[in-house]
Amino acid sequence: ALRDGELVVEIGAGAGALTVALARRGVEVVALEKDPAWAAQLRQALRRRGLGNVTVVCRDALAYRMPRRPFRVLGSLPFGVTTALLRHLLDEPSGLERADLVVQWEVARKRAAVPPTTLLSTAWAPWWCFEVGRRIPAGAFRPVPAVDAGVLRVTRRTPPLLPERLAGAYAAFVREEWR
């Protein structure tokens, strides 16, 4: 459901399999890749294919300031930093409208639980909806991780259940009530 000209931030672009597919769909892509060798290789591959609607940014996604204009995020998140990346995406003011992420299967299930079962999911619930997509067996990845993955879809609530200006106070309230 991508629209022509839509802005997509890809986390962990690597060799660019997803990047190239997105670029061919006519979307504007910001491909985040923290490894300089992979980023250089991706830039060359995009030039060879004549795909000028991609900007490769050699930076850790946690250090990247997300756009203010409406955008989507796609990516396969490293399991060890999934929560940090979700906090970066969902806590910081930005134009994020939707994220389709490959995460550890149990994380996807936990985040999408209804009602929310964790402090973070509860704190995000007034502004974000979480859905679990398909399960991806560990054997589908190289190297093979110890656990399965799954697709986690996060969409901005429109309208939100609470105004954005209350996010900090609401999160503090949830933390206090959780004790």
PDB file of C-alpha atoms in Angstrom:
ATOM      1  CA  ALA A   1       0.000   0.000   0.000  1.00  0.00           C
ATOM      2  CA  LEU A   2       2.813   2.400  -0.823  1.00  0.00           C
ATOM      3  CA  ARG A   3       1.960   5.605  -2.686  1.00  0.00           C
ATOM      4  CA  ASP A   4       4.061   7.282  -5.365  1.00  0.00           C
ATOM      5  CA  GLY A   5       6.352   9.852  -3.777  1.00  0.00           C
ATOM      6  CA  GLU A   6       5.717   8.621  -0.238  1.00  0.00           C
ATOM      7  CA  LEU A   7       8.716   8.894   2.104  1.00  0.00           C
ATOM      8  CA  VAL A   8      10.012   5.612   3.536  1.00  0.00           C
ATOM      9  CA  VAL A   9      12.856   5.326   6.026  1.00  0.00           C
ATOM     10  CA  GLU A  10      14.465   1.904   5.819  1.00  0.00           C
ATOM     11  CA  ILE A  11      16.359   0.755   8.892  1.00  0.00           C
ATOM     12  CA  GLY A  12      19.324  -1.515   8.207  1.00  0.00           C
ATOM     13  CA  ALA A  13      19.419  -1.337   4.412  1.00  0.00           C
ATOM     14  CA  GLY A  14      22.348  -3.767   4.064  1.00  0.00           C
ATOM     15  CA  ALA A  15      22.857  -4.907   0.456  1.00  0.00           C
ATOM     16  CA  GLY A  16      19.649  -3.152  -0.594  1.00  0.00           C
ATOM     17  CA  ALA A  17      17.222  -5.904  -1.570  1.00  0.00           C
ATOM     18  CA  LEU A  18      14.331  -4.021   0.042  1.00  0.00           C
ATOM     19  CA  THR A  19      15.783  -0.619  -0.909  1.00  0.00           C
ATOM     20  CA  VAL A  20      15.787  -1.428  -4.631  1.00  0.00           C
ATOM     21  CA  ALA A  21      12.254  -2.864  -4.485  1.00  0.00           C
ATOM     22  CA  LEU A  22      11.015   0.286  -2.728  1.00  0.00           C
ATOM     23  CA  ALA A  23      12.785   2.597  -5.183  1.00  0.00           C
ATOM     24  CA  ARG A  24      11.219   0.776  -8.128  1.00  0.00           C
ATOM     25  CA  ARG A  25       7.775   1.374  -6.573  1.00  0.00           C
ATOM     26  CA  GLY A  26       8.323   5.129  -6.904  1.00  0.00           C
ATOM     27  CA  VAL A  27       8.691   5.982  -3.241  1.00  0.00           C
ATOM     28  CA  GLU A  28      11.346   8.297  -1.830  1.00  0.00           C
ATOM     29  CA  VAL A  29      13.693   6.202   0.307  1.00  0.00           C
ATOM     30  CA  VAL A  30      16.096   7.138   3.064  1.00  0.00           C
ATOM     31  CA  ALA A  31      18.187   3.980   3.508  1.00  0.00           C
ATOM     32  CA  LEU A  32      19.887   3.899   6.912  1.00  0.00           C
ATOM     33  CA  GLU A  33      22.933   1.643   7.061  1.00  0.00           C
ATOM     34  CA  LYS A  34      25.480   2.025   9.827  1.00  0.00           C
ATOM     35  CA  ASP A  35      28.190  -0.121   8.228  1.00  0.00           C
ATOM     36  CA  PRO A  36      30.292   2.108   5.910  1.00  0.00           C
ATOM     37  CA  ALA A  37      31.215  -0.768   3.580  1.00  0.00           C
ATOM     38  CA  TRP A  38      27.566  -1.816   3.108  1.00  0.00           C
ATOM     39  CA  ALA A  39      26.520   1.832   2.635  1.00  0.00           C
ATOM     40  CA  ALA A  40      29.171   2.386  -0.067  1.00  0.00           C
ATOM     41  CA  GLN A  41      28.216  -0.845  -1.822  1.00  0.00           C
ATOM     42  CA  LEU A  42      24.541   0.154  -1.760  1.00  0.00           C
ATOM     43  CA  ARG A  43      25.292   3.606  -3.206  1.00  0.00           C
ATOM     44  CA  GLN A  44      27.182   1.992  -6.102  1.00  0.00           C
ATOM     45  CA  ALA A  45      24.402  -0.518  -6.767  1.00  0.00           C
ATOM     46  CA  LEU A  46      21.796   2.248  -6.844  1.00  0.00           C
ATOM     47  CA  ARG A  47      23.904   4.350  -9.239  1.00  0.00           C
ATOM     48  CA  ARG A  48      24.321   1.352 -11.569  1.00  0.00           C
ATOM     49  CA  ARG A  49      20.552   0.871 -11.617  1.00  0.00           C
ATOM     50  CA  GLY A  50      19.869   4.585 -12.091  1.00  0.00           C
ATOM     51  CA  LEU A  51      17.704   4.796  -8.984  1.00  0.00           C
ATOM     52  CA  GLY A  52      17.972   8.402  -7.872  1.00  0.00           C
ATOM     53  CA  ASN A  53      15.058   8.408  -5.432  1.00  0.00           C
ATOM     54  CA  VAL A  54      17.174   6.861  -2.644  1.00  0.00           C
ATOM     55  CA  THR A  55      19.372   8.663  -0.159  1.00  0.00           C
ATOM     56  CA  VAL A  56      21.807   6.330   1.607  1.00  0.00           C
ATOM     57  CA  VAL A  57      22.689   7.587   5.072  1.00  0.00           C
ATOM     58  CA  CYS A  58      25.614   5.905   6.817  1.00  0.00           C
ATOM     59  CA  ARG A  59      24.405   6.228  10.393  1.00  0.00           C
ATOM     60  CA  ASP A  60      23.013   4.170  13.241  1.00  0.00           C
ATOM     61  CA  ALA A  61      19.220   4.510  13.196  1.00  0.00           C
ATOM     62  CA  LEU A  62      19.311   5.469  16.880  1.00  0.00           C
ATOM     63  CA  ALA A  63      21.358   8.559  15.983  1.00  0.00           C
ATOM     64  CA  TYR A  64      19.202   9.543  13.003  1.00  0.00           C
ATOM     65  CA  ARG A  65      16.687  12.329  13.499  1.00  0.00           C
ATOM     66  CA  MET A  66      13.456  11.085  11.971  1.00  0.00           C
ATOM     67  CA  PRO A  67      11.636  13.381   9.515  1.00  0.00           C
ATOM     68  CA  ARG A  68       8.940  15.814  10.605  1.00  0.00           C
ATOM     69  CA  ARG A  69       6.974  15.284   7.404  1.00  0.00           C
ATOM     70  CA  PRO A  70       4.763  12.171   7.086  1.00  0.00           C
ATOM     71  CA  PHE A  71       6.767   8.987   6.541  1.00  0.00           C
ATOM     72  CA  ARG A  72       6.791   5.240   7.025  1.00  0.00           C
ATOM     73  CA  VAL A  73       9.480   2.956   8.397  1.00  0.00           C
ATOM     74  CA  LEU A  74      10.394  -0.479   7.104  1.00  0.00           C
ATOM     75  CA  GLY A  75      13.139  -2.715   8.379  1.00  0.00           C
ATOM     76  CA  SER A  76      14.379  -5.828  10.051  1.00  0.00           C
ATOM     77  CA  LEU A  77      15.500  -4.652  13.475  1.00  0.00           C
ATOM     78  CA  PRO A  78      18.484  -6.171  15.256  1.00  0.00           C
ATOM     79  CA  PHE A  79      16.935  -8.138  18.115  1.00  0.00           C
ATOM     80  CA  GLY A  80      19.312  -6.639  20.695  1.00  0.00           C
ATOM     81  CA  VAL A  81      18.210  -3.046  20.078  1.00  0.00           C
ATOM     82  CA  THR A  82      14.538  -3.490  19.183  1.00  0.00           C
ATOM     83  CA  THR A  83      13.194  -1.727  22.273  1.00  0.00           C
ATOM     84  CA  ALA A  84      15.641   1.160  21.911  1.00  0.00           C
ATOM     85  CA  LEU A  85      14.653   1.579  18.259  1.00  0.00           C
ATOM     86  CA  LEU A  86      10.945   1.432  19.086  1.00  0.00           C
ATOM     87  CA  ARG A  87      11.459   4.102  21.766  1.00  0.00           C
ATOM     88  CA  HIS A  88      13.340   6.235  19.239  1.00  0.00           C
ATOM     89  CA  LEU A  89      10.518   5.880  16.714  1.00  0.00           C
ATOM     90  CA  LEU A  90       7.515   6.173  19.019  1.00  0.00           C
ATOM     91  CA  ASP A  91       8.649   8.488  21.821  1.00  0.00           C
ATOM     92  CA  GLU A  92      10.240  11.207  19.704  1.00  0.00           C
ATOM     93  CA  PRO A  93       7.975  13.708  17.922  1.00  0.00           C
ATOM     94  CA  SER A  94       8.092  13.019  14.189  1.00  0.00           C
ATOM     95  CA  GLY A  95       5.900  12.497  11.163  1.00  0.00           C
ATOM     96  CA  LEU A  96       5.838   8.703  11.565  1.00  0.00           C
ATOM     97  CA  GLU A  97       2.542   7.303  10.304  1.00  0.00           C
ATOM     98  CA  ARG A  98       3.293   3.590  10.108  1.00  0.00           C
ATOM     99  CA  ALA A  99       6.104   1.128  10.731  1.00  0.00           C
ATOM    100  CA  ASP A 100       6.351  -2.407   9.369  1.00  0.00           C
ATOM    101  CA  LEU A 101       9.149  -4.103  11.256  1.00  0.00           C
ATOM    102  CA  VAL A 102      10.648  -7.563  11.511  1.00  0.00           C
ATOM    103  CA  VAL A 103      11.329  -8.190  15.192  1.00  0.00           C
ATOM    104  CA  GLN A 104      11.732 -11.143  17.527  1.00  0.00           C
ATOM    105  CA  TRP A 105       8.461 -13.117  17.520  1.00  0.00           C
ATOM    106  CA  GLU A 106       7.865 -12.785  21.259  1.00  0.00           C
ATOM    107  CA  VAL A 107       8.434  -9.024  21.086  1.00  0.00           C
ATOM    108  CA  ALA A 108       5.861  -8.716  18.300  1.00  0.00           C
ATOM    109  CA  ARG A 109       3.336 -10.709  20.332  1.00  0.00           C
ATOM    110  CA  LYS A 110       4.050  -8.754  23.520  1.00  0.00           C
ATOM    111  CA  ARG A 111       3.748  -5.334  21.865  1.00  0.00           C
ATOM    112  CA  ALA A 112       0.493  -6.258  20.108  1.00  0.00           C
ATOM    113  CA  ALA A 113      -1.210  -7.779  23.178  1.00  0.00           C
ATOM    114  CA  VAL A 114      -4.710  -6.437  23.848  1.00  0.00           C
ATOM    115  CA  PRO A 115      -5.033  -5.055  26.422  1.00  0.00           C
ATOM    116  CA  PRO A 116      -1.404  -3.954  26.695  1.00  0.00           C
ATOM    117  CA  THR A 117       0.581  -6.110  29.115  1.00  0.00           C
ATOM    118  CA  THR A 118       3.739  -4.003  29.501  1.00  0.00           C
ATOM    119  CA  LEU A 119       4.554  -0.521  30.706  1.00  0.00           C
ATOM    120  CA  LEU A 120       5.846   0.535  27.284  1.00  0.00           C
ATOM    121  CA  SER A 121       2.874  -0.796  25.359  1.00  0.00           C
ATOM    122  CA  THR A 122       0.510   0.908  27.804  1.00  0.00           C
ATOM    123  CA  ALA A 123       2.408   4.193  27.517  1.00  0.00           C
ATOM    124  CA  TRP A 124       2.222   4.040  23.694  1.00  0.00           C
ATOM    125  CA  ALA A 125      -1.398   2.850  23.415  1.00  0.00           C
ATOM    126  CA  PRO A 126      -3.101   6.286  23.235  1.00  0.00           C
ATOM    127  CA  TRP A 127      -1.106   7.181  20.114  1.00  0.00           C
ATOM    128  CA  TRP A 128      -0.173   3.893  18.423  1.00  0.00           C
ATOM    129  CA  CYS A 129      -1.914   0.656  17.358  1.00  0.00           C
ATOM    130  CA  PHE A 130       0.116  -2.554  17.212  1.00  0.00           C
ATOM    131  CA  GLU A 131      -0.668  -5.632  15.111  1.00  0.00           C
ATOM    132  CA  VAL A 132       1.190  -8.903  14.675  1.00  0.00           C
ATOM    133  CA  GLY A 133       1.776 -10.051  11.128  1.00  0.00           C
ATOM    134  CA  ARG A 134       3.159 -13.361  10.023  1.00  0.00           C
ATOM    135  CA  ARG A 135       5.678 -15.438  11.912  1.00  0.00           C
ATOM    136  CA  ILE A 136       9.051 -15.919  10.194  1.00  0.00           C
ATOM    137  CA  PRO A 137      10.997 -19.077  11.122  1.00  0.00           C
ATOM    138  CA  ALA A 138      14.567 -18.598  12.343  1.00  0.00           C
ATOM    139  CA  GLY A 139      15.776 -20.769   9.445  1.00  0.00           C
ATOM    140  CA  ALA A 140      14.752 -18.057   6.973  1.00  0.00           C
ATOM    141  CA  PHE A 141      17.662 -15.858   8.152  1.00  0.00           C
ATOM    142  CA  ARG A 142      21.429 -16.022   7.660  1.00  0.00           C
ATOM    143  CA  PRO A 143      23.008 -16.321  10.098  1.00  0.00           C
ATOM    144  CA  VAL A 144      20.227 -18.299  11.762  1.00  0.00           C
ATOM    145  CA  PRO A 145      19.119 -16.643  15.033  1.00  0.00           C
ATOM    146  CA  ALA A 146      18.128 -18.654  18.095  1.00  0.00           C
ATOM    147  CA  VAL A 147      14.471 -17.559  17.862  1.00  0.00           C
ATOM    148  CA  ASP A 148      11.768 -16.924  15.283  1.00  0.00           C
ATOM    149  CA  ALA A 149      10.887 -13.449  14.073  1.00  0.00           C
ATOM    150  CA  GLY A 150       7.607 -11.830  13.183  1.00  0.00           C
ATOM    151  CA  VAL A 151       6.206  -8.773  11.491  1.00  0.00           C
ATOM    152  CA  LEU A 152       5.076  -6.018  13.829  1.00  0.00           C
ATOM    153  CA  ARG A 153       2.893  -3.327  12.280  1.00  0.00           C
ATOM    154  CA  VAL A 154       2.630  -0.037  14.166  1.00  0.00           C
ATOM    155  CA  THR A 155       0.175   2.624  12.993  1.00  0.00           C
ATOM    156  CA  ARG A 156      -0.533   6.081  14.347  1.00  0.00           C
ATOM    157  CA  ARG A 157      -4.001   6.404  15.845  1.00  0.00           C
ATOM    158  CA  THR A 158      -6.093   8.985  14.033  1.00  0.00           C
ATOM    159  CA  PRO A 159      -7.377  10.632  16.087  1.00  0.00           C
ATOM    160  CA  PRO A 160      -5.229   9.791  19.115  1.00  0.00           C
ATOM    161  CA  LEU A 161      -6.915   8.827  22.371  1.00  0.00           C
ATOM    162  CA  LEU A 162      -5.026  11.631  24.137  1.00  0.00           C
ATOM    163  CA  PRO A 163      -3.385  14.817  22.822  1.00  0.00           C
ATOM    164  CA  GLU A 164       0.337  14.405  22.077  1.00  0.00           C
ATOM    165  CA  ARG A 165       1.212  17.133  24.559  1.00  0.00           C
ATOM    166  CA  LEU A 166       0.160  14.732  27.352  1.00  0.00           C
ATOM    167  CA  ALA A 167       2.579  11.962  26.337  1.00  0.00           C
ATOM    168  CA  GLY A 168       5.180  12.720  29.015  1.00  0.00           C
ATOM    169  CA  ALA A 169       2.651  13.152  31.807  1.00  0.00           C
ATOM    170  CA  TYR A 170       0.760  10.035  30.737  1.00  0.00           C
ATOM    171  CA  ALA A 171       3.957   7.930  30.656  1.00  0.00           C
ATOM    172  CA  ALA A 172       4.888   9.213  34.152  1.00  0.00           C
ATOM    173  CA  PHE A 173       1.382   8.341  35.385  1.00  0.00           C
ATOM    174  CA  VAL A 174       1.606   4.831  33.939  1.00  0.00           C
ATOM    175  CA  ARG A 175       5.031   4.261  35.520  1.00  0.00           C
ATOM    176  CA  GLU A 176       3.750   5.440  38.903  1.00  0.00           C
ATOM    177  CA  GLU A 177       0.593   3.311  38.742  1.00  0.00           C
ATOM    178  CA  TRP A 178       2.601   0.269  37.623  1.00  0.00           C
ATOM    179  CA  ARG A 179       4.654   0.252  40.841  1.00  0.00           C
TER     180      ARG A 179
END
